[in-house]
Coordinates of C-alpha atoms and ligand atoms in Angstrom, one line a residue:
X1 CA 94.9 71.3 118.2
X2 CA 98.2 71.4 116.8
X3 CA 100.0 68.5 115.7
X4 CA 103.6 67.7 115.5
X5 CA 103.9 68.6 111.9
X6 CA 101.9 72.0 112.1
X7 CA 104.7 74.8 112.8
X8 CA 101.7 77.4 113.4
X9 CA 102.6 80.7 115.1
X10 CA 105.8 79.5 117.0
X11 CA 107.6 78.5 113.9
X12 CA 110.8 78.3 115.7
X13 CA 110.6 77.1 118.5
X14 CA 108.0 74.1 116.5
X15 CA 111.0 73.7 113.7
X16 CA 113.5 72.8 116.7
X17 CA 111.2 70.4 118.8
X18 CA 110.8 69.4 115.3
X19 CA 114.1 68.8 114.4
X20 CA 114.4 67.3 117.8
X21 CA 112.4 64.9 117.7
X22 CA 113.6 63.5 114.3
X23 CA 117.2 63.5 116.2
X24 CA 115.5 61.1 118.5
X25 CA 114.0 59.2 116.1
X26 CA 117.6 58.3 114.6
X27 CA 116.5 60.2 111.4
X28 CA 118.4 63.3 111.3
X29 CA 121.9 61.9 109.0
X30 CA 119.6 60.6 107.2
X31 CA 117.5 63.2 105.9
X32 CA 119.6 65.8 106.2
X33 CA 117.5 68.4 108.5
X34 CA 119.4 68.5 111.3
X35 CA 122.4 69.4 109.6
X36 CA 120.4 71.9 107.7
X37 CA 118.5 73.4 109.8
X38 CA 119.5 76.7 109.9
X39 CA 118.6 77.3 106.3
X40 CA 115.0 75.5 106.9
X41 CA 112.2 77.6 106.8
X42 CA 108.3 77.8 107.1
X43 CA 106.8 79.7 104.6
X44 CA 104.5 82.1 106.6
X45 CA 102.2 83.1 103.9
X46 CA 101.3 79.7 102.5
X47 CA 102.5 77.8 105.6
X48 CA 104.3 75.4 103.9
X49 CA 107.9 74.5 104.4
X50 CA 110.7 75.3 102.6
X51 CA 113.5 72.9 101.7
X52 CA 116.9 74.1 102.7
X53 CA 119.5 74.1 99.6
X54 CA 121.3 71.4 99.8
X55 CA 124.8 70.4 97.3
X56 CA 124.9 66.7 96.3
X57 CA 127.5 64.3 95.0
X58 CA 127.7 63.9 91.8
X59 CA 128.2 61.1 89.8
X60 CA 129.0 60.8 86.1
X61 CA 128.0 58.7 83.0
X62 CA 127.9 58.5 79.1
X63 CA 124.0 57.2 79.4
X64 CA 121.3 57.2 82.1
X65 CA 118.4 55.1 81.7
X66 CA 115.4 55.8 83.5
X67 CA 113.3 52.4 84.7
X68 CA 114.2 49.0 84.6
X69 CA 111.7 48.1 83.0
X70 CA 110.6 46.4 79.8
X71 CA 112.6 49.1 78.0
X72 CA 114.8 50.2 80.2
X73 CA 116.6 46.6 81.1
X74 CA 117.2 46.5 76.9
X75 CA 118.1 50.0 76.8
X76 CA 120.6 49.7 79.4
X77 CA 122.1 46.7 78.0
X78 CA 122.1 48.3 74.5
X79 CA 124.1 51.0 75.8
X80 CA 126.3 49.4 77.7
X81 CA 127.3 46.7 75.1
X82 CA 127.9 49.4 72.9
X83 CA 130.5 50.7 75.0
X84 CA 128.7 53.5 77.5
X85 CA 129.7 54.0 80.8
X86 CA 125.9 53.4 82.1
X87 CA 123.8 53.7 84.7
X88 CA 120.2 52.2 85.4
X89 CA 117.7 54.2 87.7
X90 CA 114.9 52.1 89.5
X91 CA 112.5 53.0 92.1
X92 CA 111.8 48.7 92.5
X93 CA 114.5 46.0 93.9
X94 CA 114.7 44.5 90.9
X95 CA 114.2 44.7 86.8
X96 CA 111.6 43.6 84.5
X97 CA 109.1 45.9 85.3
X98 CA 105.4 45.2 83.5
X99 CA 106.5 41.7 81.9
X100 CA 106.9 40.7 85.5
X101 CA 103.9 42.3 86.6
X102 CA 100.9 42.8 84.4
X103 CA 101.6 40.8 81.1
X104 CA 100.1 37.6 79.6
X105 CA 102.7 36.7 78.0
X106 CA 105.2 38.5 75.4
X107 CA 103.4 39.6 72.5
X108 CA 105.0 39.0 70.2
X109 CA 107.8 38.0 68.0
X110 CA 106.7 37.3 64.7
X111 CA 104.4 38.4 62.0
X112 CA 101.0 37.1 61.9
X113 CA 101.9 35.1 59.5
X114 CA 99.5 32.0 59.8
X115 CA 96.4 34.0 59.7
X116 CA 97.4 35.3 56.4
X117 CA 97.7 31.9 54.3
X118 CA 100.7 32.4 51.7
X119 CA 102.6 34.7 54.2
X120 CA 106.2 33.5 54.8
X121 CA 107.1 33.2 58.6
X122 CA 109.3 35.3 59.8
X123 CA 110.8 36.4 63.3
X124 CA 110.8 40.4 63.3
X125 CA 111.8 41.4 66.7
X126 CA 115.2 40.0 67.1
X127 CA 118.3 41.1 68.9
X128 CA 118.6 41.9 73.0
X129 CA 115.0 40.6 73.1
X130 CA 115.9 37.3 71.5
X131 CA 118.8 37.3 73.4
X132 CA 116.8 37.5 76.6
X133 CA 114.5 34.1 75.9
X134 CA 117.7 32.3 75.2
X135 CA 119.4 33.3 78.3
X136 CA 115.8 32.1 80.0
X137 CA 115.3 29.0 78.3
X138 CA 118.8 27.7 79.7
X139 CA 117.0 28.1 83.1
X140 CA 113.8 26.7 82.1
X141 CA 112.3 30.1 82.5
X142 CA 110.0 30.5 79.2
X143 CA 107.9 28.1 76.8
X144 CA 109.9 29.0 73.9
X145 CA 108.0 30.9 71.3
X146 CA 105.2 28.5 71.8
X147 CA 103.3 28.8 68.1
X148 CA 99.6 29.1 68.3
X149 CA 97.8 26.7 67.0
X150 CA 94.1 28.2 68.2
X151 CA 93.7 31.9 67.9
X152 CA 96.2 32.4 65.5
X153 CA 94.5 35.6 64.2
X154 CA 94.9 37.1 67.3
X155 CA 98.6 36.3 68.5
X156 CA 101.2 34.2 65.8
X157 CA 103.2 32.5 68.7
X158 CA 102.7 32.9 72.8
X159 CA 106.4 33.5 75.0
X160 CA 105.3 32.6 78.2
X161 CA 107.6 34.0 80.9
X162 CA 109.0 32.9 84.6
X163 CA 108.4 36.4 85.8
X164 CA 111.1 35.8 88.9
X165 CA 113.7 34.2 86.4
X166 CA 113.2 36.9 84.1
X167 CA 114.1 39.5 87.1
X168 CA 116.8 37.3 88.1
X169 CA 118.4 36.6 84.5
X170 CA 117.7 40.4 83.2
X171 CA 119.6 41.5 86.4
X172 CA 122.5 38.9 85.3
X173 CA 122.7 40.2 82.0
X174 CA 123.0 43.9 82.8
X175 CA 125.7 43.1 85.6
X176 CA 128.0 41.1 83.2
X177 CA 127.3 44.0 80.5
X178 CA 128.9 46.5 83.3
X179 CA 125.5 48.7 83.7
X180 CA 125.2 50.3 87.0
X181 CA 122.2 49.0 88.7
X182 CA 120.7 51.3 91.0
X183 CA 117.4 49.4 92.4
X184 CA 115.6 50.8 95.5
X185 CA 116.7 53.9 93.5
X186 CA 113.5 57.0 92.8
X187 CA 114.3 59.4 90.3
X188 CA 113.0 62.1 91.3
X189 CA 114.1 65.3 89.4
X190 CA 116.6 66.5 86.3
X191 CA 118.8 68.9 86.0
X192 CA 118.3 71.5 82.6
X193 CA 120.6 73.5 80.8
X194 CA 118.3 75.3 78.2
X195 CA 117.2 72.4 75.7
X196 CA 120.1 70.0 76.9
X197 CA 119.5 67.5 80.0
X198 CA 122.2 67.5 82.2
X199 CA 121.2 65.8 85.1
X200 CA 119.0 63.5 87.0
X201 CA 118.6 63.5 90.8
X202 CA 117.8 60.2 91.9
X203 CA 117.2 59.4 96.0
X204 CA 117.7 56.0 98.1
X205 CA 118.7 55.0 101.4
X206 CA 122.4 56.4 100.6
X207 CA 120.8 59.6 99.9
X208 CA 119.9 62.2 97.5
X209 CA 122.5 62.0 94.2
X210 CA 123.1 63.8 91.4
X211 CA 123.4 61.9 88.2
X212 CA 125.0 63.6 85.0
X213 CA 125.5 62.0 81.8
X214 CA 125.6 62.5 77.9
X215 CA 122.6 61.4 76.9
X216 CA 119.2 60.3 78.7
X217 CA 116.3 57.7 78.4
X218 CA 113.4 57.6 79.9
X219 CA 111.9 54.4 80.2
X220 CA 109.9 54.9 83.2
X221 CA 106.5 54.1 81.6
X222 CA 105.7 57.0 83.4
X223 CA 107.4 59.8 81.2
X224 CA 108.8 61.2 84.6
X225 CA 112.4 62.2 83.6
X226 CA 110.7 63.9 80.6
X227 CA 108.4 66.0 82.8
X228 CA 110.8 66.9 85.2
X229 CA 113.1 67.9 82.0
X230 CA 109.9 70.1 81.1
X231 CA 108.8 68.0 78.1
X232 CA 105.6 68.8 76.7
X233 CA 103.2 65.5 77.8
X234 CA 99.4 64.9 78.4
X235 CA 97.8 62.0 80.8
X236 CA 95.1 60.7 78.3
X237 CA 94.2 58.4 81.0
X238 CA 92.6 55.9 78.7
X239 CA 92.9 53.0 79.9
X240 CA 92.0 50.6 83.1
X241 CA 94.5 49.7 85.7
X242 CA 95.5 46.4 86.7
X243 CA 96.8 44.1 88.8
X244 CA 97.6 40.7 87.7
X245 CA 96.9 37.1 90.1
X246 CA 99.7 34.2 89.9
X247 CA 97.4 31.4 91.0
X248 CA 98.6 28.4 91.8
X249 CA 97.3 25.1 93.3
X250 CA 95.9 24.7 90.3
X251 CA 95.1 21.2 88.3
X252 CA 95.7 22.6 84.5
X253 CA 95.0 19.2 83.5
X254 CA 91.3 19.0 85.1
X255 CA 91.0 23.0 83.8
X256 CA 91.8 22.1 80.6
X257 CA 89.5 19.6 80.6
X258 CA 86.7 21.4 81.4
X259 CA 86.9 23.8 78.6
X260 CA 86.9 20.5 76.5
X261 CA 83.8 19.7 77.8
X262 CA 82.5 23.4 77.5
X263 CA 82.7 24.2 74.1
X264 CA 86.5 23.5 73.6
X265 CA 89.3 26.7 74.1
X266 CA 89.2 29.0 72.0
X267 CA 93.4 29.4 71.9
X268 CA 95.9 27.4 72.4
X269 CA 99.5 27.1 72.3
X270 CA 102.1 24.2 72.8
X271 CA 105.5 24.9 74.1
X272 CA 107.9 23.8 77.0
X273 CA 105.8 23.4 80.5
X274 CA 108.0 22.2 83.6
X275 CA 111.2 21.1 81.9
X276 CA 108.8 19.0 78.7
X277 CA 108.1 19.6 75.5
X278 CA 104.6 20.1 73.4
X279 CA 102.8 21.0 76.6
X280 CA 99.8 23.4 76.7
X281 CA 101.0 27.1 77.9
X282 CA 98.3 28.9 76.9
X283 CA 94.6 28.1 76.8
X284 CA 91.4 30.2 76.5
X285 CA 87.8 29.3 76.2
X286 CA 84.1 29.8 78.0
X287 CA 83.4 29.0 81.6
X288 CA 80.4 29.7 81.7
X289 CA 77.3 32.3 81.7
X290 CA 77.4 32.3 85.5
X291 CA 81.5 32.6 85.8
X292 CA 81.5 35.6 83.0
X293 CA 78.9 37.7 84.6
X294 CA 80.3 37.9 87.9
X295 CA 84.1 38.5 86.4
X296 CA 82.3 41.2 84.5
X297 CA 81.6 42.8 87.8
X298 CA 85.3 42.9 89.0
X299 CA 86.8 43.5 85.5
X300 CA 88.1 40.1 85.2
X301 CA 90.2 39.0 82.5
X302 CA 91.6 35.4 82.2
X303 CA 93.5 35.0 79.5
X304 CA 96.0 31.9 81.0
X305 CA 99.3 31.0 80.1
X306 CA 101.9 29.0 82.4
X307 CA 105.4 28.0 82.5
X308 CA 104.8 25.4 85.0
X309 CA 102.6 22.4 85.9
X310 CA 99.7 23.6 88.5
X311 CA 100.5 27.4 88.3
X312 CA 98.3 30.0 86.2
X313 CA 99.3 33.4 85.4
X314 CA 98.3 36.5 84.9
X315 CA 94.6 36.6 85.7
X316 CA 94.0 40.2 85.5
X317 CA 91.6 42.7 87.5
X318 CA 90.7 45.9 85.9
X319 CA 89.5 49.1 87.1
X320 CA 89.6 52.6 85.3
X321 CA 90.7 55.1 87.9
X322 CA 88.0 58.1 88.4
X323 CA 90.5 60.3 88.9
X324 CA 94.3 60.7 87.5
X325 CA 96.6 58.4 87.8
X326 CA 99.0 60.9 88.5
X327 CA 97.1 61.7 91.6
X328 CA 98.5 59.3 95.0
X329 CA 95.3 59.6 96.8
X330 CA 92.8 58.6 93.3
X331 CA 95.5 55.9 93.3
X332 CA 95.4 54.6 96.9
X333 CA 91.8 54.0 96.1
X334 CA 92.4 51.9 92.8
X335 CA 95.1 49.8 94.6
X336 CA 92.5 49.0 97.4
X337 CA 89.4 48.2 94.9
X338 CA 91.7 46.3 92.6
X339 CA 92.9 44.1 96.2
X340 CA 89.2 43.4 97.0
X341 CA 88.4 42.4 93.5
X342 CA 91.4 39.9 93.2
X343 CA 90.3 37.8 96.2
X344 CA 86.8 37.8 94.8
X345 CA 88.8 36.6 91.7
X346 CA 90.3 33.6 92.9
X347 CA 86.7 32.9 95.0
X348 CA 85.1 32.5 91.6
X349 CA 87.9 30.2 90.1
X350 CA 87.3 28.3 93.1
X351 CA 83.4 28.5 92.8
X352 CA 83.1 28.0 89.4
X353 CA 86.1 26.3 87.6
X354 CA 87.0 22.4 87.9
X355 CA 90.9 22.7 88.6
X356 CA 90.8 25.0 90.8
X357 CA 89.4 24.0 94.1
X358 CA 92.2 24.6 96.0
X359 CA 93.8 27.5 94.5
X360 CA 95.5 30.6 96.1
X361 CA 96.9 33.7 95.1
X362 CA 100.8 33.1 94.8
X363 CA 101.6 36.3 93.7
X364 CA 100.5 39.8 92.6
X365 CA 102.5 42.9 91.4
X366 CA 103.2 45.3 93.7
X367 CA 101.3 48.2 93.2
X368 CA 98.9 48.8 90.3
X369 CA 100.0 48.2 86.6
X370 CA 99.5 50.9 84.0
X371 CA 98.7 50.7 80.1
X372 CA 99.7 54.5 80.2
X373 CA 100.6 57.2 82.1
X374 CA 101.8 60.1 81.0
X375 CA 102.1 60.4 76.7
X376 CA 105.1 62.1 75.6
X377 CA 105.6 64.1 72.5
X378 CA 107.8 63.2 70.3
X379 CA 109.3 64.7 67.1
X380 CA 106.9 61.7 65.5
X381 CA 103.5 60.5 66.4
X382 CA 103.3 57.0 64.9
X383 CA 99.4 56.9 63.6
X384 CA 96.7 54.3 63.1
X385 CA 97.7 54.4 59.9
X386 CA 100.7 54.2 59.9
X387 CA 100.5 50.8 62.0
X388 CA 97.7 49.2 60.0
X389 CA 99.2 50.2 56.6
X390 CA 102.0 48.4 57.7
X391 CA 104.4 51.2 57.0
X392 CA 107.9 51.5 57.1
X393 CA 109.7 54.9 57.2
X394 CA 113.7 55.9 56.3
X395 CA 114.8 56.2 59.6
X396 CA 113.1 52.9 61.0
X397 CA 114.6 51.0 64.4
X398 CA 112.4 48.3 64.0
X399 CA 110.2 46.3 62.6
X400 CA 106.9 45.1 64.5
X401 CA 103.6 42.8 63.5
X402 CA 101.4 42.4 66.7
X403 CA 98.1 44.7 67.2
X404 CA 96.5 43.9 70.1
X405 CA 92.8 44.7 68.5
X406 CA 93.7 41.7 66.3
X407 CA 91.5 40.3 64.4
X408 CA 89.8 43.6 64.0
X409 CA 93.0 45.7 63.7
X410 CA 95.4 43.8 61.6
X411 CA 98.4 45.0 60.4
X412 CA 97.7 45.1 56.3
X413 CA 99.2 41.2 55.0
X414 CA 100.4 40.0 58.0
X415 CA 103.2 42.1 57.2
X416 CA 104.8 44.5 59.9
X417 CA 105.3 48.5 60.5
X418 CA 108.6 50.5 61.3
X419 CA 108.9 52.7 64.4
X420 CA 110.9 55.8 63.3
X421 CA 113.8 56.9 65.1
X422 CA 112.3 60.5 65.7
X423 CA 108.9 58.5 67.3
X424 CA 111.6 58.0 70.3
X425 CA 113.4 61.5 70.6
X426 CA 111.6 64.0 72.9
X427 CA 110.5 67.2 71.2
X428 CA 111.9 70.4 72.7
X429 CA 115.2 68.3 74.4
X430 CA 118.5 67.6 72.6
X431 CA 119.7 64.6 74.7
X432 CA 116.7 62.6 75.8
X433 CA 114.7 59.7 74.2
X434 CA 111.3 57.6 75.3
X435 CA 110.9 54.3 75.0
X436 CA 107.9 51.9 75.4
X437 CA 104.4 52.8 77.1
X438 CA 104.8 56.4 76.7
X439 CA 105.0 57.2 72.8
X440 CA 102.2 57.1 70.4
X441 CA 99.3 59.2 71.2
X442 CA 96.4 57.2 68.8
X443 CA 94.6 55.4 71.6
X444 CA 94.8 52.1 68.4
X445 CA 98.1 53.0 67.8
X446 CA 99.4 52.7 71.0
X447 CA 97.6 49.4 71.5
X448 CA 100.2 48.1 69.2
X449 CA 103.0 49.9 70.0
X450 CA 102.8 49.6 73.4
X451 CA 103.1 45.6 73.8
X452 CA 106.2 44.2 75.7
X453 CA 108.3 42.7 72.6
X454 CA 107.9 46.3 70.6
X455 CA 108.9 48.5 73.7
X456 CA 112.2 45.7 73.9
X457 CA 113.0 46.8 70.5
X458 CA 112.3 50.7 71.0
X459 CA 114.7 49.8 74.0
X460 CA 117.3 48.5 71.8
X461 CA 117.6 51.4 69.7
X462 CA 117.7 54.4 72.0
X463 CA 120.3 52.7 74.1
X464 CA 122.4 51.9 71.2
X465 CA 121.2 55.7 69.8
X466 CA 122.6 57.3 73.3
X467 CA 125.7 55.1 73.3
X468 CA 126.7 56.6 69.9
X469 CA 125.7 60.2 70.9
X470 CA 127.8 59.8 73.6
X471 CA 130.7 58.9 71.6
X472 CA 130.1 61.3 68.7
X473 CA 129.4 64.1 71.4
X474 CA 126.3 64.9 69.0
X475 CA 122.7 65.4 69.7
X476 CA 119.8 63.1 69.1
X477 CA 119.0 64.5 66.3
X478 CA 122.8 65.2 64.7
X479 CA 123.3 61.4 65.3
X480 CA 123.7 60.1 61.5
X481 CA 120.9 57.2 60.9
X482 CA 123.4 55.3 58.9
X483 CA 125.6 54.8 62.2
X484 CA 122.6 53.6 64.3
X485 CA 120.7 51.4 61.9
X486 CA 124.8 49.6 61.0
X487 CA 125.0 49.2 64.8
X488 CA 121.4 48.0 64.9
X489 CA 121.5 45.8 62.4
X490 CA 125.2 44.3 63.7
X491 CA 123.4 43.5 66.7
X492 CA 121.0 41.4 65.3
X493 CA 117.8 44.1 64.4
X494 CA 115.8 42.8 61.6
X495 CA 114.6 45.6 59.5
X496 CA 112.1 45.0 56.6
X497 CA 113.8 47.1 53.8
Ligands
FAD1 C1 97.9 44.9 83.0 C2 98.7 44.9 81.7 C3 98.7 43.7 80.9 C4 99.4 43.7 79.8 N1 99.4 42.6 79.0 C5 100.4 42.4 78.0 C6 100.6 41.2 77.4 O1 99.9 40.2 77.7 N2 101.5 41.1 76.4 C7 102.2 42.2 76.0 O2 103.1 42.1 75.1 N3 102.0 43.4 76.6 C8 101.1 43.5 77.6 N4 101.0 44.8 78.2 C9 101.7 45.9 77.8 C10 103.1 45.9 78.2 O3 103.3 45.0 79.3 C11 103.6 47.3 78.6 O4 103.1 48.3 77.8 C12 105.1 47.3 78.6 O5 105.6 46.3 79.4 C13 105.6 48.7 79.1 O6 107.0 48.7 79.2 P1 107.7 50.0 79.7 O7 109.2 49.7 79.6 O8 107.1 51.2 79.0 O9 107.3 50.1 81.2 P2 107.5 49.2 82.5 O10 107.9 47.8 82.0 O11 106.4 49.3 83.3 O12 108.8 49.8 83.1 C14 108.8 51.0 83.8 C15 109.8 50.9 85.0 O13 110.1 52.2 85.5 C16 110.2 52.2 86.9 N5 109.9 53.6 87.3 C17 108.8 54.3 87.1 N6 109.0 55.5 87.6 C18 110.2 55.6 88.2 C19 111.0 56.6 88.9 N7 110.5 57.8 89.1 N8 112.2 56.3 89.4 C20 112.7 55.0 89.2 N9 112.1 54.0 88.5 C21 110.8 54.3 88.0 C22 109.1 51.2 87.2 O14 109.2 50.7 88.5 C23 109.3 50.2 86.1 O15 110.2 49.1 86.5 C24 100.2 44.8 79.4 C25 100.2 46.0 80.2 C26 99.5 46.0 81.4 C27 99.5 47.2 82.3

């Protein structure tokens, strides 16, 4: 039987009842097909249907930053501050993408300094991040960079977030900074000229735009503006999925107390809880042989940190997708497994964990978060060595000292690493840089690179990088390193030499 959608043998008269019925529906302005219709076709040999051609505003920019997310909100701001007309693309109605989704807490802003007795303290990602924590700690919307005083050799100091005031303040930020925020916005194709990026075309309720600018950043986590630009990428797909549980209705005090009595936690970390002082924000520890073999079964991490009395966050479900994760229909699955397996979660923490008898799920991203999606080359592929040498190169944008394999990966010292500038520009395209999940192809590389306070920093510099290319009317790779790294380091950027 045909259905409504199948145009069959009867294409015409199908396309109009077609068209028809979408006229009905209210639809037609909307998507465009009735107006178009003439030029719509079906495709008799593959029976497919092809789009009519279709012109579309245009709108112009210095910068275009792909994702407001971890990145993306500092690239943005890095642009704009550093005077680019601007525009931020997101497919979400709001910014702060993984931080607000999938994190722990931000990892992390210092050297590992106490696990490496002699080595001096020191606070290496500075700058938009930094400026960020201040903006959330005047809304009570972090712990401050709570130190740790268990589990130090994993993680120097916890910054435990207010996922909704960080949406909320990172949103403030980039509309007092002039960005153009387009949320509820889908990027959804580019525009190539040879090796030069033109154009993005982006799609929302107010329909399908065309978005030109200088110079691009893709920030998407993703890599799509890259692929659609016809960078060369690969989907290692090496890592689980997750979603992450806010649980509240929780008695920390009772939780805590339990771990006492269970061994003791195994990290710990003081810092501002509900509006006080020296309160616990992050604890760890055993809860038991019975607790840890059914988590096991549902790929249950609990690594807790809070910003507020009687709330828990992130308690993490994993899941490694059998297929790709570029595939919708391998995803559906994974977002349905990962559902069933957080309310088996928060049944165990019930079951099983003093504290929280009465808890519920509060919150949980919305849709499945990603350690990686697509890996984009770039004119440098930061190494395993590189990271655990602690190496720093002549065209560094940062300075970073986290490994998330800690203790077992360390970088050498406590000391930190530089990411290069050319680890950001996309091979093959003169106008377009990465930033964040997507870079760094060494699965213990990337386990480094990858973390929230690093992609901040990568953020910083290719939005300040695009701002100046835009200025200079250069390339990303004519841009003189001496320019960025003086307007780096006059906003704040430590650097290590
Ligand atoms: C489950 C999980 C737990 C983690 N835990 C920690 C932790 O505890 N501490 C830590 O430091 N790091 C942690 N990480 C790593 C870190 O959070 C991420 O690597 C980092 O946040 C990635 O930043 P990003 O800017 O690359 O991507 P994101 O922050 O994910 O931003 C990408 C943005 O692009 C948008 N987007 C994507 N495609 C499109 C499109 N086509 N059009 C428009 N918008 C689009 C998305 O909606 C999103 O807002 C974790 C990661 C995961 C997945």
């Amino acid at each position: 039987m045909a259905t409504e959608f199948d145009f069959g043998k009867d294409t015409a008269m199908k396309r109009r009842d077609f068209n028809k019925s979408i006229l009905m529906l209210g639809l037609g302005a909307q998507v465009g097909l009735v107006k178009e219709s003439k030029a719509a076709t079906l495709n008799q040999s593959t029976n497919g249907y092809l789009e009519p051609a279709q012109e579309l505003p245009v709108r112009k920019f210095d910068v275009a930053v792909a994702g407001a997310g971890t990145a993306g909100v500092v690239a943005a701001l890095a642009a704009a501050r550093n005077g680019a007309k601007t525009i931020l693309i997101e497919r979400k109605g709001y910014t702060g993408g993984t931080v607000t989704e999938g994190g722990t807490a931000l990892h992390s802003f210092y050297n590992l300094w106490k696990a490496f007795p002699g080595v001096k303290k020191t606070q290496v990602v500075r700058g938009i991040a930094q400026d960020i924590i201040d903006r959330l700690l005047k809304v009570g919307g972090t712990s401050g960079h709570a130190e740790m005083s268990k589990g130090y050799d994993y993680d120097s100091v916890c910054t435990a977030i207010d996922t909704e005031l960080y949406k909320l303040v990172t949103m403030e930020m980039l509309d007092e900074a002039g960005v153009f925020i387009a949320v509820n916005t889908l990027l959804t194709g580019a525009i190539s000229d040879g090796s030069r990026l033109r154009g993005a075309i982006i799609e929302s309720r107010s329909g399908r735009e065309a978005i030109y600018a200088k110079s691009f950043i893709d920030c998407s986590a993703y890599g799509d503006l890259a692929a659609f630009a016809g960078a060369d990428y690969k989907v290692p797909n090496d890592y689980s999925c997750c979603n992450s549980i806010g649980m509240a209705n929780v008695d920390l005090d009772g939780y805590v107390a339990y771990l006492k009595s269970n061994g003791g936690a195994n990290q710990v970390a003081h810092g501002i809880r509900s509006g006080e002082n020296d309160r616990i924000v992050r604890f760890n520890g055993g809860l038991g042989r019975d607790f840890r073999k059914e988590a096991r079964k549902i790929g249950m991490s609990s690594m807790i940190t809070t910003v507020h009395d009687n709330y828990l966050m992130f308690v993490k479900c994993n899941f490694k997708v059998p297929g790709s994760v570029l595939n919708r229909d391998d995803m559906a699955k994974a977002e349905l497994e990962v559902r069933k397996r957080q309310a088996r979660a928060v049944e165990l923490f019930r079951k099983y964990v003093p504290g929280c008898e009465k808890a519920f799920m509060a919150r949980t991203s919305p849709t499945l978060n990603i350690r990686r999606g697509r890996l984009i080359t770039c004119d440098y592929d930061i190494s395993h060595e590189d990271v655990i040498q602690g190496r720093h190169f002549d065209d560094d944008i940062m300075a970073y000292g986290f490994h998330d394999n800690a203790p077992r990966l360390q970088i050498k010292d406590g000391g930190t690493y530089g990411i290069p500038y050319r680890a950001l520009v996309v091979a093959g395209i003169d106008n377009l840089y990465a930033c964040g999940m997507m870079i760094t192809s060494d699965h213990r590389a990337h386990m480094s690179t990858r973390n929230t306070v690093c992609c901040m920093g990568q953020g910083q510099a290719a939005g300040t990088a695009a701002a100046l290319c835009a200025k200079k009317n250069c390339t990303s790779r004519e841009l003189p390193y001496a320019d960025l790294r003086k307007n780096l380091e006059k906003d704040n950027v430590y650097f290590e030499a």
